[in-house]
XYZ file of N, CA and C in Angstrom:
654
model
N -24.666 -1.440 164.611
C -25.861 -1.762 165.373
C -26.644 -0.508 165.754
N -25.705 0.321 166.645
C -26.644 1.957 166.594
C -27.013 2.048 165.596
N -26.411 2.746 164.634
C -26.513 3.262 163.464
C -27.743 2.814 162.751
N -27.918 1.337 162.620
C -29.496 0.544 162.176
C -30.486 0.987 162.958
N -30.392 1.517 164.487
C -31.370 1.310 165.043
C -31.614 2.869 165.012
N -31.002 3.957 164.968
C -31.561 5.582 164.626
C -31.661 5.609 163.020
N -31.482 4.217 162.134
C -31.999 5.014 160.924
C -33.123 4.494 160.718
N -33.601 3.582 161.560
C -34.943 3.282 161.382
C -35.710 4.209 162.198
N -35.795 4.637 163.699
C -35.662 5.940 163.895
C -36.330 6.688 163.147
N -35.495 7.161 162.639
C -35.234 8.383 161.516
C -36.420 7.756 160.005
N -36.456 6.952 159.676
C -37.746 6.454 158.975
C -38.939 6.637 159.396
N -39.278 6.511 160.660
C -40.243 5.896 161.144
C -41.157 7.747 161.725
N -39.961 8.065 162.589
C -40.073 9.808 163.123
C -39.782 11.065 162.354
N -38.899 11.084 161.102
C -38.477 12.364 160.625
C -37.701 12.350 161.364
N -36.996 13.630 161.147
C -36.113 14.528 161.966
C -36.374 14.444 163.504
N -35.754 13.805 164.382
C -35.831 13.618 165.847
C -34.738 14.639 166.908
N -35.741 15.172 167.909
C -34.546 15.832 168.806
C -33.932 14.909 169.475
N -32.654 14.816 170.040
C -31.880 14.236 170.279
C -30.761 14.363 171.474
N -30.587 13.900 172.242
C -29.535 13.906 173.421
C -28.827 13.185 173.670
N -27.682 12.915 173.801
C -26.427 12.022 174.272
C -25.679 12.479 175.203
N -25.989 11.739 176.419
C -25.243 11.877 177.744
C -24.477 11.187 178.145
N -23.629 12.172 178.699
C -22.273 11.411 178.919
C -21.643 11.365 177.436
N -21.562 12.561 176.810
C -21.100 12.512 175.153
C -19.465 11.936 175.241
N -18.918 12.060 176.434
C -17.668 12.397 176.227
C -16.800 12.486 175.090
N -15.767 12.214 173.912
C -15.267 12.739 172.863
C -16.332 12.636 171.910
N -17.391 12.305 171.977
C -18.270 12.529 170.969
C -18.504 11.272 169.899
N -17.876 10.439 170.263
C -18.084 9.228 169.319
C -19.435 9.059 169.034
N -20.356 8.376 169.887
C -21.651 8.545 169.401
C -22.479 9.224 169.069
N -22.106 10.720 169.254
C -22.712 11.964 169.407
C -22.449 12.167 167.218
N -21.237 11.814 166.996
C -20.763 12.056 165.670
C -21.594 10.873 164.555
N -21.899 9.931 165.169
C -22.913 8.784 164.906
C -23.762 9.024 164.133
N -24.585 9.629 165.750
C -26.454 10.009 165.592
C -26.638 11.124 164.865
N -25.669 12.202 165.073
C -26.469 13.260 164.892
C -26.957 13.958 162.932
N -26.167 12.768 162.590
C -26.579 13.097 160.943
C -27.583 12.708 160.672
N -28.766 11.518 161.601
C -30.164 11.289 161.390
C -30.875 12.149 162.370
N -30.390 13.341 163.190
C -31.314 14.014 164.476
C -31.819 15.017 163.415
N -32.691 16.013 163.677
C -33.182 17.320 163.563
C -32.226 18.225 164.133
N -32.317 17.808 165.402
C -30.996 18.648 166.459
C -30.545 17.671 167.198
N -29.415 18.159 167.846
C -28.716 16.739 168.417
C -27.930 17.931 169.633
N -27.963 17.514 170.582
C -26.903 17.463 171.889
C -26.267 17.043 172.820
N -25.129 17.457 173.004
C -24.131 16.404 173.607
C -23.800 16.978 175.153
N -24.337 16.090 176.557
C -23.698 16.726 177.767
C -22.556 15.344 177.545
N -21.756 16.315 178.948
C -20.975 15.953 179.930
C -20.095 16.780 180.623
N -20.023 15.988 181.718
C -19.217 16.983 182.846
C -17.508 17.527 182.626
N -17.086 16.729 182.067
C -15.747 16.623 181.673
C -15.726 18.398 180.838
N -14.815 19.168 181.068
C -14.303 19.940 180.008
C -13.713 19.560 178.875
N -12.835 18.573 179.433
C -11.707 18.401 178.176
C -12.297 17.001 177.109
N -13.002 17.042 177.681
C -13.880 15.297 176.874
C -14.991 16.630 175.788
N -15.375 17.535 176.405
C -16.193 18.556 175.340
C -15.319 19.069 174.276
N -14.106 19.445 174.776
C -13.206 20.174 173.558
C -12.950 18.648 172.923
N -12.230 17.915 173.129
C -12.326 17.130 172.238
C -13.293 16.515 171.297
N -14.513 16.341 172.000
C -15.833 16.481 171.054
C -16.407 17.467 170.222
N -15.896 18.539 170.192
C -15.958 19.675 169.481
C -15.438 19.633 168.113
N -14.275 18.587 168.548
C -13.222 18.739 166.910
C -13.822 17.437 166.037
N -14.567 16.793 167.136
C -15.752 15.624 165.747
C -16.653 15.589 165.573
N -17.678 16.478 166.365
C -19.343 16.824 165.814
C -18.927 17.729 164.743
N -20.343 17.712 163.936
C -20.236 18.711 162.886
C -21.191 19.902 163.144
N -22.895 19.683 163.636
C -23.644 20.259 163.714
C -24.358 20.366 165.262
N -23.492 19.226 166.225
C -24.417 19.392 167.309
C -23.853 20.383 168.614
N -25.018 20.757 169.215
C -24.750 21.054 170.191
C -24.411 20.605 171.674
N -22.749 21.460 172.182
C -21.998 20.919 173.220
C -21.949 21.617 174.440
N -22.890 20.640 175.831
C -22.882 21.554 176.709
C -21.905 20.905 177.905
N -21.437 21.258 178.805
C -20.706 21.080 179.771
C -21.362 21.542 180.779
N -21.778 20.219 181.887
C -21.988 20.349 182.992
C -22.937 18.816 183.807
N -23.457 18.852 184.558
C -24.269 17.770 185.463
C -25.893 17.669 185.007
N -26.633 16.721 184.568
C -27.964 17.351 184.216
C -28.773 16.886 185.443
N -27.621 16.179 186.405
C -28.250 15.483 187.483
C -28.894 16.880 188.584
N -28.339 17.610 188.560
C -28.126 18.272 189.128
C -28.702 19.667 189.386
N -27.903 20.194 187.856
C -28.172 21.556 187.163
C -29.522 21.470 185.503
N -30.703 22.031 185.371
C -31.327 22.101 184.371
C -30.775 22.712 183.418
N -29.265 22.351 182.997
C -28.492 22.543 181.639
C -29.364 22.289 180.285
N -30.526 21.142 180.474
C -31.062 20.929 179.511
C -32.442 20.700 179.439
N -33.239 21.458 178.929
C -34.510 21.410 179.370
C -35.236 21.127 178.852
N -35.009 20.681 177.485
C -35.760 20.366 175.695
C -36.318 18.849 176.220
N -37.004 18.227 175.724
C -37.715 16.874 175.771
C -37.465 16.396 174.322
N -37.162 15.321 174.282
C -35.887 14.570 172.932
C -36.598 13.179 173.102
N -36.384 13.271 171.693
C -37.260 11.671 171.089
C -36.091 10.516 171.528
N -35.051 10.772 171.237
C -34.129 10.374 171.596
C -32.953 10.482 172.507
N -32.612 9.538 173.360
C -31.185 10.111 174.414
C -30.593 8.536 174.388
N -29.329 8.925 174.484
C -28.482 7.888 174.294
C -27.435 7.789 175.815
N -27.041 6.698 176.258
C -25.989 7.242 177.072
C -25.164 5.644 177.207
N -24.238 5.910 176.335
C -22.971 4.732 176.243
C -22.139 5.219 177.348
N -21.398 3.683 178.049
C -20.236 3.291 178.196
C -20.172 4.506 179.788
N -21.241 4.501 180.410
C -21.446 5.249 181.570
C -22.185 4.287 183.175
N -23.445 3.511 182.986
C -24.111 2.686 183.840
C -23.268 2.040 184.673
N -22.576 1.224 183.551
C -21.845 0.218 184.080
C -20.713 0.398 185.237
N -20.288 1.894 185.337
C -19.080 2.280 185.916
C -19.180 3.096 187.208
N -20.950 3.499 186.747
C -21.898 4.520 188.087
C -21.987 3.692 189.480
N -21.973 4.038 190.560
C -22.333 3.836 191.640
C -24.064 3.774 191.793
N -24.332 2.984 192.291
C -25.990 2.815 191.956
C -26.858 4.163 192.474
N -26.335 4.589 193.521
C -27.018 6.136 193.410
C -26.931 6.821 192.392
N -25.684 7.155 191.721
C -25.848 7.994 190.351
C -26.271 7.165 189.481
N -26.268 5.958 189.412
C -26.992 5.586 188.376
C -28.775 5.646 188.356
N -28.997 5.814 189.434
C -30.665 5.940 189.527
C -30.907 7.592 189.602
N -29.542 8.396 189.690
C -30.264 10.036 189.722
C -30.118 10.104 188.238
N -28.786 9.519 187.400
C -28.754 9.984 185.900
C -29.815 9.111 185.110
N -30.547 8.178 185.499
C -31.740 7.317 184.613
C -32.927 8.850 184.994
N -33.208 8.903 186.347
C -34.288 9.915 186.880
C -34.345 11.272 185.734
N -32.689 11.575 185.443
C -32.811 12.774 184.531
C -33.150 13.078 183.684
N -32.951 11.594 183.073
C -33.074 10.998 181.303
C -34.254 10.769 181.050
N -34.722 10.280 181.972
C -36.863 9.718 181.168
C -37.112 11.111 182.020
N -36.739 12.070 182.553
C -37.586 13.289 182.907
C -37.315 14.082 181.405
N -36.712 13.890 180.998
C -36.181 14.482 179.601
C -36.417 13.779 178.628
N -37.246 12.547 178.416
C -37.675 11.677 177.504
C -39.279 11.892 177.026
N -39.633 12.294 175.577
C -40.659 12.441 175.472
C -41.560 11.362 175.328
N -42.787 11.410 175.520
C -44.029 10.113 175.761
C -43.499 9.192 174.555
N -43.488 9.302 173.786
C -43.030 8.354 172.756
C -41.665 8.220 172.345
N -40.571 8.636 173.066
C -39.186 8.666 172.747
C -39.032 7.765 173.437
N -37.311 7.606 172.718
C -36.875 6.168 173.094
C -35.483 6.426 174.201
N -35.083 5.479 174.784
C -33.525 5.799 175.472
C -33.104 4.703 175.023
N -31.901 4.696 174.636
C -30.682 3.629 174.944
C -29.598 3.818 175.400
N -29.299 2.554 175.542
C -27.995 2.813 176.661
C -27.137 0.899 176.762
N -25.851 1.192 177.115
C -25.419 0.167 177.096
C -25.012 -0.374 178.460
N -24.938 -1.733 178.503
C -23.596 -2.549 179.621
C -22.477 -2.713 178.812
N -21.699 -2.067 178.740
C -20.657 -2.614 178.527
C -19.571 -3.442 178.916
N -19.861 -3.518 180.344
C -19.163 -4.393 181.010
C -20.324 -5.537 182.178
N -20.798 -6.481 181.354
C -21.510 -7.563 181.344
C -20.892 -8.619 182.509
N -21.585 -8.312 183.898
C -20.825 -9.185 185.012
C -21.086 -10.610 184.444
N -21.723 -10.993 183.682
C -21.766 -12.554 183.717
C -21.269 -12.774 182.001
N -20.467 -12.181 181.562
C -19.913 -12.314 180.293
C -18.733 -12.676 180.232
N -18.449 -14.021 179.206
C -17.172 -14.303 179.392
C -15.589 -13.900 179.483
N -15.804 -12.588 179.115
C -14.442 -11.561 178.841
C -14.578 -11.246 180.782
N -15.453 -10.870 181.177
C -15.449 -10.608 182.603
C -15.409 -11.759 183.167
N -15.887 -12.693 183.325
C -15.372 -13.779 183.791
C -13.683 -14.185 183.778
N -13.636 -13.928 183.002
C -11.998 -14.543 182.804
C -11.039 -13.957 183.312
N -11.443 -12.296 183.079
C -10.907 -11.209 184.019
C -11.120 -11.156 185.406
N -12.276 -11.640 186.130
C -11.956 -12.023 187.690
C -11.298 -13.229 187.836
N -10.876 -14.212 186.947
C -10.549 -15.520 187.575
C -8.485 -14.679 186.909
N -8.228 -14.091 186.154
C -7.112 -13.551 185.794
C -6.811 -12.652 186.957
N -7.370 -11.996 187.644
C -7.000 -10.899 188.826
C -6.483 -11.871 190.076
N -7.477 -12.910 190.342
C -7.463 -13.606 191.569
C -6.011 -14.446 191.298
N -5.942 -15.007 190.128
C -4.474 -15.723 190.348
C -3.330 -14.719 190.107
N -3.012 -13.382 189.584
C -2.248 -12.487 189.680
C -2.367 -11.712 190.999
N -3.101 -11.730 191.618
C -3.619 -11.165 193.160
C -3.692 -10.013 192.821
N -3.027 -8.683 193.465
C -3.209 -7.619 193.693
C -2.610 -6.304 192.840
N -1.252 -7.246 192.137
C -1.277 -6.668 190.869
C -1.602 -6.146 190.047
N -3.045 -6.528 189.999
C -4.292 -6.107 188.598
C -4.954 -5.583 189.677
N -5.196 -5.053 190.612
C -6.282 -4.721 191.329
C -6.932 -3.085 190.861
N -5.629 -2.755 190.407
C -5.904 -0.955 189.856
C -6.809 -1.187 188.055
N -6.562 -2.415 188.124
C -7.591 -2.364 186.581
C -8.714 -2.231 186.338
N -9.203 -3.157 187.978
C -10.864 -3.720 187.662
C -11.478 -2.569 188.076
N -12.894 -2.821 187.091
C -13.961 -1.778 187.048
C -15.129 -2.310 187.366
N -16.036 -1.496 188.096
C -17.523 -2.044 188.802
C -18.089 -2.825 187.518
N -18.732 -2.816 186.681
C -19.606 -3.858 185.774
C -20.863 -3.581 186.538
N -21.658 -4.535 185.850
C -23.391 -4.510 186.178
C -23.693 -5.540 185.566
N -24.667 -5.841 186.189
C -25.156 -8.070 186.477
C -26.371 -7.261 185.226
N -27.368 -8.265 184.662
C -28.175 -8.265 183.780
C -29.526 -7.635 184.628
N -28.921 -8.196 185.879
C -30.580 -7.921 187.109
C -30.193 -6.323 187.388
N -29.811 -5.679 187.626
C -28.779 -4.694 188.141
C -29.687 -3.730 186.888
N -29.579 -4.103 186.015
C -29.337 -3.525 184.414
C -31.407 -3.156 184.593
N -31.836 -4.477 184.600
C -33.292 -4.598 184.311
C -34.070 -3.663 185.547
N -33.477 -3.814 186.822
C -34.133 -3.136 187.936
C -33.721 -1.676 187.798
N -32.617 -1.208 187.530
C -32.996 0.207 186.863
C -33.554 0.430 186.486
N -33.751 -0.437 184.928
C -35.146 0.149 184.183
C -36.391 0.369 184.568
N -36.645 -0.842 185.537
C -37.979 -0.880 186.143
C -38.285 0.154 186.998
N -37.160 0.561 187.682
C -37.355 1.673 188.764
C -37.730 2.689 188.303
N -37.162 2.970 186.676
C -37.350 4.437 186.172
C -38.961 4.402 185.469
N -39.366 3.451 185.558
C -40.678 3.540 185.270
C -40.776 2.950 183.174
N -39.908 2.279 183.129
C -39.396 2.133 181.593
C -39.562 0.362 181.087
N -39.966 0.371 179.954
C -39.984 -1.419 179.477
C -39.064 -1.265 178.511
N -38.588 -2.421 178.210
C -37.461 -2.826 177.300
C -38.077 -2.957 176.445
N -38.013 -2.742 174.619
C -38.664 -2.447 173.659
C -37.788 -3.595 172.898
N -36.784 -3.775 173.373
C -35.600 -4.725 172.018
C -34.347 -4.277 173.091
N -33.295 -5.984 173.191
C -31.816 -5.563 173.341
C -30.786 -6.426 172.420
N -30.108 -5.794 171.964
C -29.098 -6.502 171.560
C -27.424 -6.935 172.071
N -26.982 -7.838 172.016
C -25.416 -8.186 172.020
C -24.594 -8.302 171.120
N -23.667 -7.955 171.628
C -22.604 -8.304 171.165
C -20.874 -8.407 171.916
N -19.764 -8.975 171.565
C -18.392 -9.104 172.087
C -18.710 -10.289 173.473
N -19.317 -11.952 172.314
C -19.746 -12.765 172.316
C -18.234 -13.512 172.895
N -17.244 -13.506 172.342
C -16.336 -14.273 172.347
C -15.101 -13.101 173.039
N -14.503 -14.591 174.086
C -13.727 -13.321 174.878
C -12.203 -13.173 173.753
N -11.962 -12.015 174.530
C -10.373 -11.084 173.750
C -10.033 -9.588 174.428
N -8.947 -9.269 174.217
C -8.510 -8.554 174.983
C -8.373 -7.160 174.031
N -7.887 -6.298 174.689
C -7.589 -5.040 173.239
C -6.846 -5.176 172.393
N -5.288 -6.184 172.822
C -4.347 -6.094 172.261
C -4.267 -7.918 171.561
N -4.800 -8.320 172.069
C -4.891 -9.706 171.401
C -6.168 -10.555 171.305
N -6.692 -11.027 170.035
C -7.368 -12.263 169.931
C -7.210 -13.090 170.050
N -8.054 -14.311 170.366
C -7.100 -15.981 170.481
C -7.798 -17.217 169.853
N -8.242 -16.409 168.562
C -8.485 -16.924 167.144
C -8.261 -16.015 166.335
N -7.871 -17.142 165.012
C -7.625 -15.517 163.619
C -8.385 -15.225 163.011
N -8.984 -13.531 162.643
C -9.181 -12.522 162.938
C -10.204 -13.119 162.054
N -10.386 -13.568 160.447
C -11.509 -14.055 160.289
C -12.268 -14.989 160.300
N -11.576 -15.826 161.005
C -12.833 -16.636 161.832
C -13.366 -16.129 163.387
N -12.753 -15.682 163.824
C -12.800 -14.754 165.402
C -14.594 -13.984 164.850
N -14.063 -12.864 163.724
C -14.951 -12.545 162.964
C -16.639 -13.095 162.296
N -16.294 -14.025 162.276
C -17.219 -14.747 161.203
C -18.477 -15.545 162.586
N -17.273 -15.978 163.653
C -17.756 -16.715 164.734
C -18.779 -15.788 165.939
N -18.732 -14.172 166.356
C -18.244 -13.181 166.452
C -20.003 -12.948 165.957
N -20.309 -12.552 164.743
C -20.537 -11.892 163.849
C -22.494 -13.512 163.993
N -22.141 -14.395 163.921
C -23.109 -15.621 164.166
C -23.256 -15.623 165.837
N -22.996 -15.390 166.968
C -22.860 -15.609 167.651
C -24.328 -14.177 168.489
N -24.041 -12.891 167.625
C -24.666 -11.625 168.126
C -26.475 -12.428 166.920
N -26.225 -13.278 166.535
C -27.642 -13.206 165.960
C -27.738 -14.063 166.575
N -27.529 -14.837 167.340
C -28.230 -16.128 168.660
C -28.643 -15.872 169.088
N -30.133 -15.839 169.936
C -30.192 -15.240 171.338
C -29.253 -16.241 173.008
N -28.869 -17.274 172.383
C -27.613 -17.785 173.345
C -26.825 -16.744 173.293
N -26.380 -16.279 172.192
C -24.980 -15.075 172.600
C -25.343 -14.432 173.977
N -26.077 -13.972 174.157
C -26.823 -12.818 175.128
C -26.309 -13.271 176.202
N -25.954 -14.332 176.585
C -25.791 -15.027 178.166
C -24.371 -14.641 178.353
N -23.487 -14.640 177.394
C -21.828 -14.825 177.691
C -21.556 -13.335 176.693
N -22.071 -12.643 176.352
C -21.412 -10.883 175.527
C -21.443 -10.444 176.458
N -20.575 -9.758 176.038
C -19.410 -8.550 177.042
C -20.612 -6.927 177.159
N -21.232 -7.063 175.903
C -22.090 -5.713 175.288
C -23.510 -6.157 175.314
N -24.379 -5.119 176.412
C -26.081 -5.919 175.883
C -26.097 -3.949 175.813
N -26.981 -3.993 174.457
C -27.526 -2.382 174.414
C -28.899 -2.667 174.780
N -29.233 -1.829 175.286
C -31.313 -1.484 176.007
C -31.681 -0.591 175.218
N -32.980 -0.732 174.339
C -33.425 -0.129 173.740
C -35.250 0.397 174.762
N -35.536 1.227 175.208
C -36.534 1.625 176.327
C -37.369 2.730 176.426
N -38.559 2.283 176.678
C -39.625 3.325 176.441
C -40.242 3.564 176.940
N -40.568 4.658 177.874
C -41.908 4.813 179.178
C -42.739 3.576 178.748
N -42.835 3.318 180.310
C -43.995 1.919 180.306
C -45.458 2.260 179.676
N -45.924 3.018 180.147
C -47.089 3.162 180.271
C -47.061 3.813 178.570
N -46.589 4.302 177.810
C -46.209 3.876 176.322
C -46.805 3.023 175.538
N -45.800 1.753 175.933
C -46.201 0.122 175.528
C -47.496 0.214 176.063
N -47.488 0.189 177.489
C -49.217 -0.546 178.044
C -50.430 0.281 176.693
N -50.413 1.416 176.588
C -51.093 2.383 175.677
C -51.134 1.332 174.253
N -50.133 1.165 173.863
C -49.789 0.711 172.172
C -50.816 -0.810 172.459
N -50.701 -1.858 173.102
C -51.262 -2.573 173.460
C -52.640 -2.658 173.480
């Protein structure tokens, strides 16, 4: 799904500068950066950088806060920031959006994911699984973010939604499915081209672009 959406990107712009925050081991950072011009990867973590070190090929790895510190000062067509929102406390989540469109050029794009979808059926099942195990599971659960949660960020940062997609439609766990694997698959796979999926996935990505952008294109 990334991958489609920076190689069109990459069609559409040439060679794009590029940022991924919150790189931590670099998974997405190892993604994008074969369609960037230049590509760079924060995060605060040390040891999430060395490990991202041993799977970028060409990008650059900085370590530190951009909330904070002007570690990065380039303006990038692109910034990415997976598998971070959802887990922020709403203050950092409105200082690390503030950082990102200050670092977003007039026509660049941000994305970013929920990965943990408060009204998605994998989360659902997981609060009604905690409450009858009680306190047991209590060291598991993680903050999440409602769809409203998700949209009023955006709005705050001054940003319109351009396109989102879903997916992890059907609930499952890491270690088990509870259908086989290709129909799970197949079901899975029909479910992310619905726009019903969208109500019950675990995954909505935001694809987002200074407002006043769109209002312009219009």
């Amino acid at each position: 799904m990334l991958e489609n959406i920076v190689r069109k990107i990459s069609e559409e712009k040439g060679a794009f500068q590029y940022l991924d925050f919150a790189c931590g081991t670099g998974r997405i950072l190892e993604l994008v950066e074969g369609y960037a011009g230049t590509s760079i990867g924060v995060d605060v973590s040390s040891s999430m950088i060395d490990e991202a070190r041993g799977r970028v090929k060409r990008s650059v790895l900085v370590e530190g806060d951009i909330t904070k510190d002007a570690i990065v000062g380039e303006s990038f067509d692109v910034i990415t920031a997976f598998r971070f929102f959802a887990n922020a406390q709403d203050c950092l989540r409105e200082e690390a959006m503030d950082a990102l469109v200050s670092r977003l050029s007039d026509d660049g794009v941000l994305i970013f994911n929920n990965h943990h979808r408060w009204e998605s059926l994998n989360e659902r099942f997981r609060r009604l699984w905690r409450r009858l195990m009680g306190r047991r599971l209590a060291g598991l659960m993680h903050r999440g973010m409602t769809d409203a949660e998700a949209e009023r960020l955006i709005s705050k940062a001054r940003l319109k939604i351009i396109r989102t997609y879903h997916l992890g439609c059907l609930p499952s766990t890491h270690s088990r499915l509870f259908l086989p694997f290709s129909l799970f698959l197949w079901l899975e796979r029909l479910c992310t081209k619905c726009a019903l999926g969208s109500d019950v996935a675990q995954y909505k990505v935001y694809v987002c672009a200074k407002a006043h952008e769109i209002d312009t294109d219009r």
